[in-house]
Amino acid sequence: MVPSNPTFSAFAFVGFLLVSIPLPWHLQSWNTGTCMYMAWTSLGCLFQCINSIVWNDNVVNRAPVWCDISARYIIGTSVAIPASSLCIIRRLYRIALMQSVERTKRERRLDIAVDLSIGVVFPIIVMALEYIVQGHRFDIYEQIGCYPATYNTTLSYPLVLMWPVVIGLVSSVYAVLTFRVAFKRKTRLQEILRTNSQISTSRYWRLMMLSGIEILCTVPLGLYAIILNSAGNQVQPWLGWADTHYDFSRVGQIPTVIWRVDPFAIVGLEMTRWLYVLCAFTFFAFFGLAEEARMNYRRAAYSVARSLGFAKSWRGNR
């Protein structure tokens, strides 16, 4: 049974808050992969929340520019969230191999540049490549909102659909290597992490578990999306730019009475939007209730209380 649309809107908004609120203090740790994961996920929840509210009971093309951005963002996050997880596990692997976690400014800048290339630049490239196989401007599904209109042609698979699976497989290799090195050098790794102010032993293993869950989900879901896409509609041969982009300005408007009779559409659309919420709640489960998070919550609460003139009474009642 699929949850109601208002239920999704509420969960999506809560997911946006749960992931975006801790972002400032994660930026202080220089963990680019984690910050990218949070940013892509929180914005994805916000986009889907707004879409589900605006198009709750209609398919009116009331915000075409918003839909252009929203549809393109869905393409980007399908690559960006797995890519951010790859950056996380890659960093953990490098830490496991190090004799020390201390890095020079030049090395940190290089690490950040590589992470941004993987987690931001590459998803943008895939977004641009999707335009080659974009059949028309976008689709609007009642309750779902804006959605990309990728033409189901043979070229869509190497340009767009295969990348989550590829990234997931690369991350899997890193994960196996990281676990192997971490357990082999467990004592030395604990010594290194104890002397580091940016990542504790607890956070290291929580990042490992988050990446592991992401990897276990990315490859099966990526393969399932490919199978679902090919089974739901007949794959068409690539006949060139003009054929794919014929009547490109058209906007598909599909009410629930149409798309809810198609089981492939139900699974594909609902899975796409609920995955953002799942990623948000999974992240919060690992990091939103940890000791460092509770400490930052107390600091934030004290800052608010101080700005309202209640600092003394707040401190006295802690």
Coordinates of C-alpha atoms in Angstrom, one line a residue:
M1 CA 0.0 0.0 0.0
V2 CA 1.4 3.4 -1.0
P3 CA 1.3 6.1 1.7
S4 CA -0.9 9.1 1.0
N5 CA 0.6 12.2 -0.7
P6 CA 0.3 14.4 2.4
T7 CA 2.2 11.8 4.4
F8 CA 5.0 11.9 1.8
S9 CA 5.0 15.7 2.0
A10 CA 5.4 15.7 5.8
F11 CA 8.2 13.0 5.7
A12 CA 10.0 14.8 2.9
F13 CA 10.0 18.1 4.8
V14 CA 11.2 16.4 8.0
G15 CA 13.9 14.7 6.0
F16 CA 15.0 18.1 4.7
L17 CA 15.3 19.5 8.2
L18 CA 17.0 16.4 9.7
V19 CA 19.8 16.6 7.1
S20 CA 20.2 20.3 6.6
I21 CA 20.3 21.4 10.2
P22 CA 23.6 19.5 11.1
L23 CA 25.3 20.7 7.8
P24 CA 27.1 23.7 9.3
W25 CA 29.1 21.7 11.9
H26 CA 29.9 19.0 9.4
L27 CA 31.5 21.6 7.2
Q28 CA 34.0 22.3 9.9
S29 CA 35.4 18.7 9.7
W30 CA 36.5 19.2 6.0
N31 CA 34.7 16.0 5.0
T32 CA 33.5 17.1 1.6
G33 CA 31.9 13.8 0.8
T34 CA 29.6 13.9 3.8
C35 CA 28.7 17.5 3.1
M36 CA 27.8 16.8 -0.5
Y37 CA 25.7 13.8 0.6
M38 CA 23.8 16.0 3.0
A39 CA 23.4 18.9 0.5
W40 CA 22.1 16.7 -2.4
T41 CA 19.8 14.7 -0.1
S42 CA 18.3 17.7 1.8
L43 CA 17.7 19.6 -1.4
G44 CA 16.2 16.5 -3.0
C45 CA 13.7 16.2 -0.1
L46 CA 12.9 19.9 -0.4
F47 CA 12.3 19.7 -4.1
Q48 CA 10.1 16.6 -3.8
C49 CA 8.1 18.1 -0.9
I50 CA 7.3 21.3 -2.9
N51 CA 6.4 19.2 -5.9
S52 CA 4.0 17.0 -3.9
I53 CA 2.3 20.0 -2.5
V54 CA 2.0 22.2 -5.6
W55 CA 0.8 19.3 -7.8
N56 CA -1.2 17.4 -5.1
D57 CA -4.4 17.4 -7.1
N58 CA -3.6 18.9 -10.5
V59 CA -1.2 18.7 -13.5
V60 CA -1.3 22.4 -14.4
N61 CA 2.0 23.6 -15.9
R62 CA 2.2 26.5 -13.4
A63 CA 6.0 26.8 -13.0
P64 CA 7.8 25.6 -16.1
V65 CA 11.2 27.0 -15.0
W66 CA 10.9 25.3 -11.7
C67 CA 10.1 22.0 -13.4
D68 CA 13.1 22.4 -15.7
I69 CA 15.3 22.7 -12.7
S70 CA 13.5 20.0 -10.6
A71 CA 13.5 17.4 -13.4
R72 CA 17.2 18.0 -14.1
Y73 CA 17.9 17.7 -10.4
I74 CA 16.4 14.3 -10.2
I75 CA 18.9 13.2 -12.9
G76 CA 21.7 14.8 -11.0
T77 CA 21.0 13.2 -7.7
S78 CA 20.7 9.7 -9.1
V79 CA 24.4 10.1 -9.7
A80 CA 25.4 12.6 -7.1
I81 CA 24.3 10.7 -3.9
P82 CA 26.1 7.5 -4.9
A83 CA 29.1 9.7 -6.0
S84 CA 29.1 11.4 -2.6
S85 CA 29.1 8.0 -0.9
L86 CA 32.1 7.1 -3.1
C87 CA 33.9 10.2 -1.8
I88 CA 33.2 9.2 1.8
I89 CA 34.5 5.6 1.4
R90 CA 37.4 6.8 -0.6
R91 CA 38.4 9.2 2.2
L92 CA 38.0 6.4 4.8
Y93 CA 40.2 4.1 2.7
R94 CA 42.9 6.8 2.5
I95 CA 42.8 7.3 6.3
A96 CA 43.1 3.6 6.9
L97 CA 46.3 3.6 4.8
M98 CA 47.9 6.6 6.4
Q99 CA 50.5 6.7 9.1
S100 CA 48.8 10.0 10.3
V101 CA 45.6 11.8 9.4
E102 CA 47.4 15.2 9.5
R103 CA 47.3 16.7 6.0
T104 CA 49.0 19.8 4.6
K105 CA 46.8 22.6 3.2
R106 CA 47.8 21.7 -0.3
E107 CA 46.8 18.1 0.2
R108 CA 43.5 19.1 1.7
R109 CA 42.8 21.4 -1.2
L110 CA 43.6 18.6 -3.6
D111 CA 41.3 16.2 -1.8
I112 CA 38.5 18.7 -1.9
A113 CA 39.0 19.4 -5.6
V114 CA 38.9 15.6 -6.4
D115 CA 35.8 15.2 -4.2
L116 CA 34.0 18.1 -5.9
S117 CA 34.9 16.7 -9.3
I118 CA 33.4 13.4 -8.4
G119 CA 30.4 14.6 -6.4
V120 CA 29.5 17.8 -8.2
V121 CA 31.1 18.2 -11.6
F122 CA 30.4 14.6 -12.8
P123 CA 26.7 14.8 -11.9
I124 CA 26.4 18.1 -13.7
I125 CA 28.0 16.4 -16.8
V126 CA 25.4 13.6 -16.6
M127 CA 22.7 16.2 -16.3
A128 CA 24.0 17.8 -19.5
L129 CA 24.3 14.5 -21.3
E130 CA 20.7 13.7 -20.4
Y131 CA 19.6 16.5 -22.8
I132 CA 20.8 14.3 -25.7
V133 CA 18.2 11.7 -24.9
Q134 CA 15.5 14.0 -23.5
G135 CA 12.4 13.4 -25.5
H136 CA 10.5 16.5 -24.5
R137 CA 10.8 19.3 -22.0
F138 CA 9.4 17.5 -18.9
D139 CA 6.5 15.6 -17.5
I140 CA 4.1 16.6 -14.7
Y141 CA 2.5 13.7 -12.7
E142 CA -0.3 14.5 -10.4
Q143 CA 0.8 14.2 -6.8
I144 CA 4.4 13.6 -7.9
G145 CA 5.1 16.8 -9.7
C146 CA 7.9 17.5 -12.2
Y147 CA 9.8 14.6 -13.6
P148 CA 12.4 14.2 -16.3
A149 CA 11.3 13.0 -19.8
T150 CA 14.2 10.7 -20.7
Y151 CA 13.4 9.0 -24.0
N152 CA 13.7 5.2 -23.6
T153 CA 16.3 4.7 -26.3
T154 CA 19.4 2.6 -26.4
L155 CA 21.6 5.6 -25.9
S156 CA 19.9 6.5 -22.6
Y157 CA 21.5 3.6 -20.9
P158 CA 25.2 4.4 -21.4
L159 CA 24.6 8.2 -21.1
V160 CA 22.4 8.3 -18.0
L161 CA 21.0 5.1 -16.5
M162 CA 24.1 3.0 -16.0
W163 CA 26.1 5.5 -13.9
P164 CA 24.6 4.7 -10.5
V165 CA 25.5 1.1 -11.0
V166 CA 29.0 1.9 -12.1
I167 CA 29.6 4.2 -9.2
G168 CA 28.2 1.7 -6.8
L169 CA 30.5 -1.0 -8.1
V170 CA 33.5 1.2 -7.7
S171 CA 32.4 2.1 -4.1
S172 CA 32.0 -1.6 -3.4
V173 CA 35.7 -2.2 -4.3
Y174 CA 36.8 0.7 -2.0
A175 CA 34.6 -0.7 0.8
V176 CA 36.1 -4.2 0.6
L177 CA 39.6 -2.7 0.6
T178 CA 38.8 -0.3 3.4
F179 CA 37.4 -3.1 5.7
R180 CA 40.4 -5.3 4.9
V181 CA 43.0 -2.6 5.7
A182 CA 41.0 -1.3 8.7
F183 CA 40.8 -4.7 10.4
K184 CA 44.4 -5.6 9.4
R185 CA 45.7 -2.3 11.0
K186 CA 43.0 -1.9 13.6
T187 CA 45.3 -0.9 16.5
R188 CA 47.3 1.6 14.4
L189 CA 44.1 3.0 13.0
Q190 CA 42.7 3.6 16.5
E191 CA 45.9 5.4 17.5
I192 CA 45.6 7.7 14.4
L193 CA 42.0 8.5 15.0
R194 CA 42.6 9.3 18.7
T195 CA 45.0 12.0 17.8
N196 CA 42.7 13.5 15.1
S197 CA 40.4 16.4 16.0
Q198 CA 38.3 16.1 12.8
I199 CA 37.1 12.5 12.8
S200 CA 36.7 10.3 15.8
T201 CA 36.8 6.5 15.9
S202 CA 33.0 6.4 16.4
R203 CA 32.4 8.7 13.4
Y204 CA 34.8 6.7 11.3
W205 CA 32.9 3.5 11.8
R206 CA 29.5 5.3 11.4
L207 CA 30.7 6.7 8.1
M208 CA 31.7 3.1 7.1
M209 CA 28.2 1.8 8.0
L210 CA 26.5 4.6 6.1
S211 CA 28.6 4.0 3.0
G212 CA 28.0 0.3 3.3
I213 CA 24.3 0.7 3.4
E214 CA 24.4 3.1 0.5
I215 CA 26.5 0.7 -1.6
L216 CA 24.2 -2.3 -0.8
C217 CA 21.2 -0.2 -2.0
T218 CA 22.8 1.6 -5.0
V219 CA 23.8 -1.4 -7.2
P220 CA 20.5 -3.4 -6.7
L221 CA 18.3 -0.4 -7.1
G222 CA 20.3 0.9 -10.1
L223 CA 19.9 -2.5 -11.8
Y224 CA 16.3 -2.6 -10.8
A225 CA 15.7 0.9 -12.3
I226 CA 17.3 -0.2 -15.6
I227 CA 15.2 -3.4 -15.7
L228 CA 12.1 -1.4 -14.8
N229 CA 12.7 1.2 -17.4
S230 CA 13.3 -1.4 -20.2
A231 CA 10.4 -3.6 -19.1
G232 CA 7.9 -0.8 -18.7
N233 CA 8.4 0.7 -22.2
Q234 CA 9.9 -0.8 -25.3
V235 CA 13.4 0.4 -25.9
Q236 CA 13.6 2.4 -29.1
P237 CA 16.6 2.5 -31.4
W238 CA 18.6 5.8 -31.5
L239 CA 17.6 7.5 -34.7
G240 CA 19.3 10.8 -34.2
W241 CA 18.9 14.2 -32.6
A242 CA 16.0 15.3 -34.7
D243 CA 13.9 12.2 -34.0
T244 CA 14.5 12.3 -30.3
H245 CA 13.8 16.0 -30.0
Y246 CA 10.8 16.2 -32.2
D247 CA 8.1 18.4 -30.6
F248 CA 10.6 19.1 -27.8
S249 CA 8.6 21.9 -26.1
R250 CA 5.8 19.5 -25.3
V251 CA 5.0 19.0 -21.6
G252 CA 3.5 15.7 -20.6
Q253 CA 0.6 16.1 -18.1
I254 CA -0.4 12.7 -16.5
P255 CA -3.2 12.6 -13.8
T256 CA -3.3 9.9 -11.2
V257 CA -6.1 8.0 -12.9
I258 CA -3.7 7.2 -15.7
W259 CA -0.3 6.6 -14.1
R260 CA -1.7 4.7 -11.1
V261 CA -3.1 1.9 -13.4
D262 CA 0.5 1.2 -14.6
P263 CA 2.4 -0.8 -12.0
F264 CA 5.8 0.1 -13.5
A265 CA 4.9 3.8 -13.2
I266 CA 3.8 3.4 -9.6
V267 CA 7.0 1.6 -8.6
G268 CA 9.3 3.9 -10.6
L269 CA 7.8 7.2 -9.5
E270 CA 7.2 6.4 -5.8
M271 CA 10.6 4.7 -5.5
T272 CA 12.3 7.8 -6.9
R273 CA 10.9 10.3 -4.5
W274 CA 10.9 8.1 -1.4
L275 CA 14.6 7.3 -1.8
Y276 CA 15.4 10.9 -0.8
V277 CA 13.5 10.5 2.4
L278 CA 15.1 7.1 3.1
C279 CA 18.6 8.6 2.6
A280 CA 17.8 11.5 4.9
F281 CA 16.5 9.3 7.7
T282 CA 19.3 6.9 7.4
F283 CA 21.9 9.7 7.7
F284 CA 20.1 11.1 10.8
A285 CA 20.0 7.6 12.4
F286 CA 23.8 7.5 12.2
F287 CA 24.7 11.1 12.9
G288 CA 21.7 13.0 14.2
L289 CA 21.7 11.3 17.7
A290 CA 25.4 10.9 18.2
E291 CA 27.2 12.7 21.1
E292 CA 28.7 15.4 18.9
A293 CA 25.3 16.1 17.4
R294 CA 23.7 16.4 20.9
M295 CA 26.5 18.8 21.9
N296 CA 25.9 20.9 18.8
Y297 CA 22.1 20.9 19.5
R298 CA 22.8 22.2 23.0
R299 CA 25.1 24.9 21.6
A300 CA 22.4 25.9 19.1
A301 CA 19.7 26.0 21.8
Y302 CA 22.0 28.2 24.0
S303 CA 22.6 30.6 21.1
V304 CA 18.9 30.9 20.5
A305 CA 18.2 31.4 24.2
R306 CA 20.9 34.0 24.5
S307 CA 19.6 35.9 21.6
L308 CA 16.1 35.9 23.3
G309 CA 17.5 37.0 26.6
F310 CA 17.0 33.6 28.4
A311 CA 20.6 32.5 28.5
K312 CA 20.9 32.5 32.4
S313 CA 17.7 30.6 33.0
W314 CA 18.5 28.1 30.2
R315 CA 22.0 27.4 31.7
G316 CA 20.5 27.0 35.1
N317 CA 18.0 24.4 33.9
R318 CA 20.3 22.2 31.9

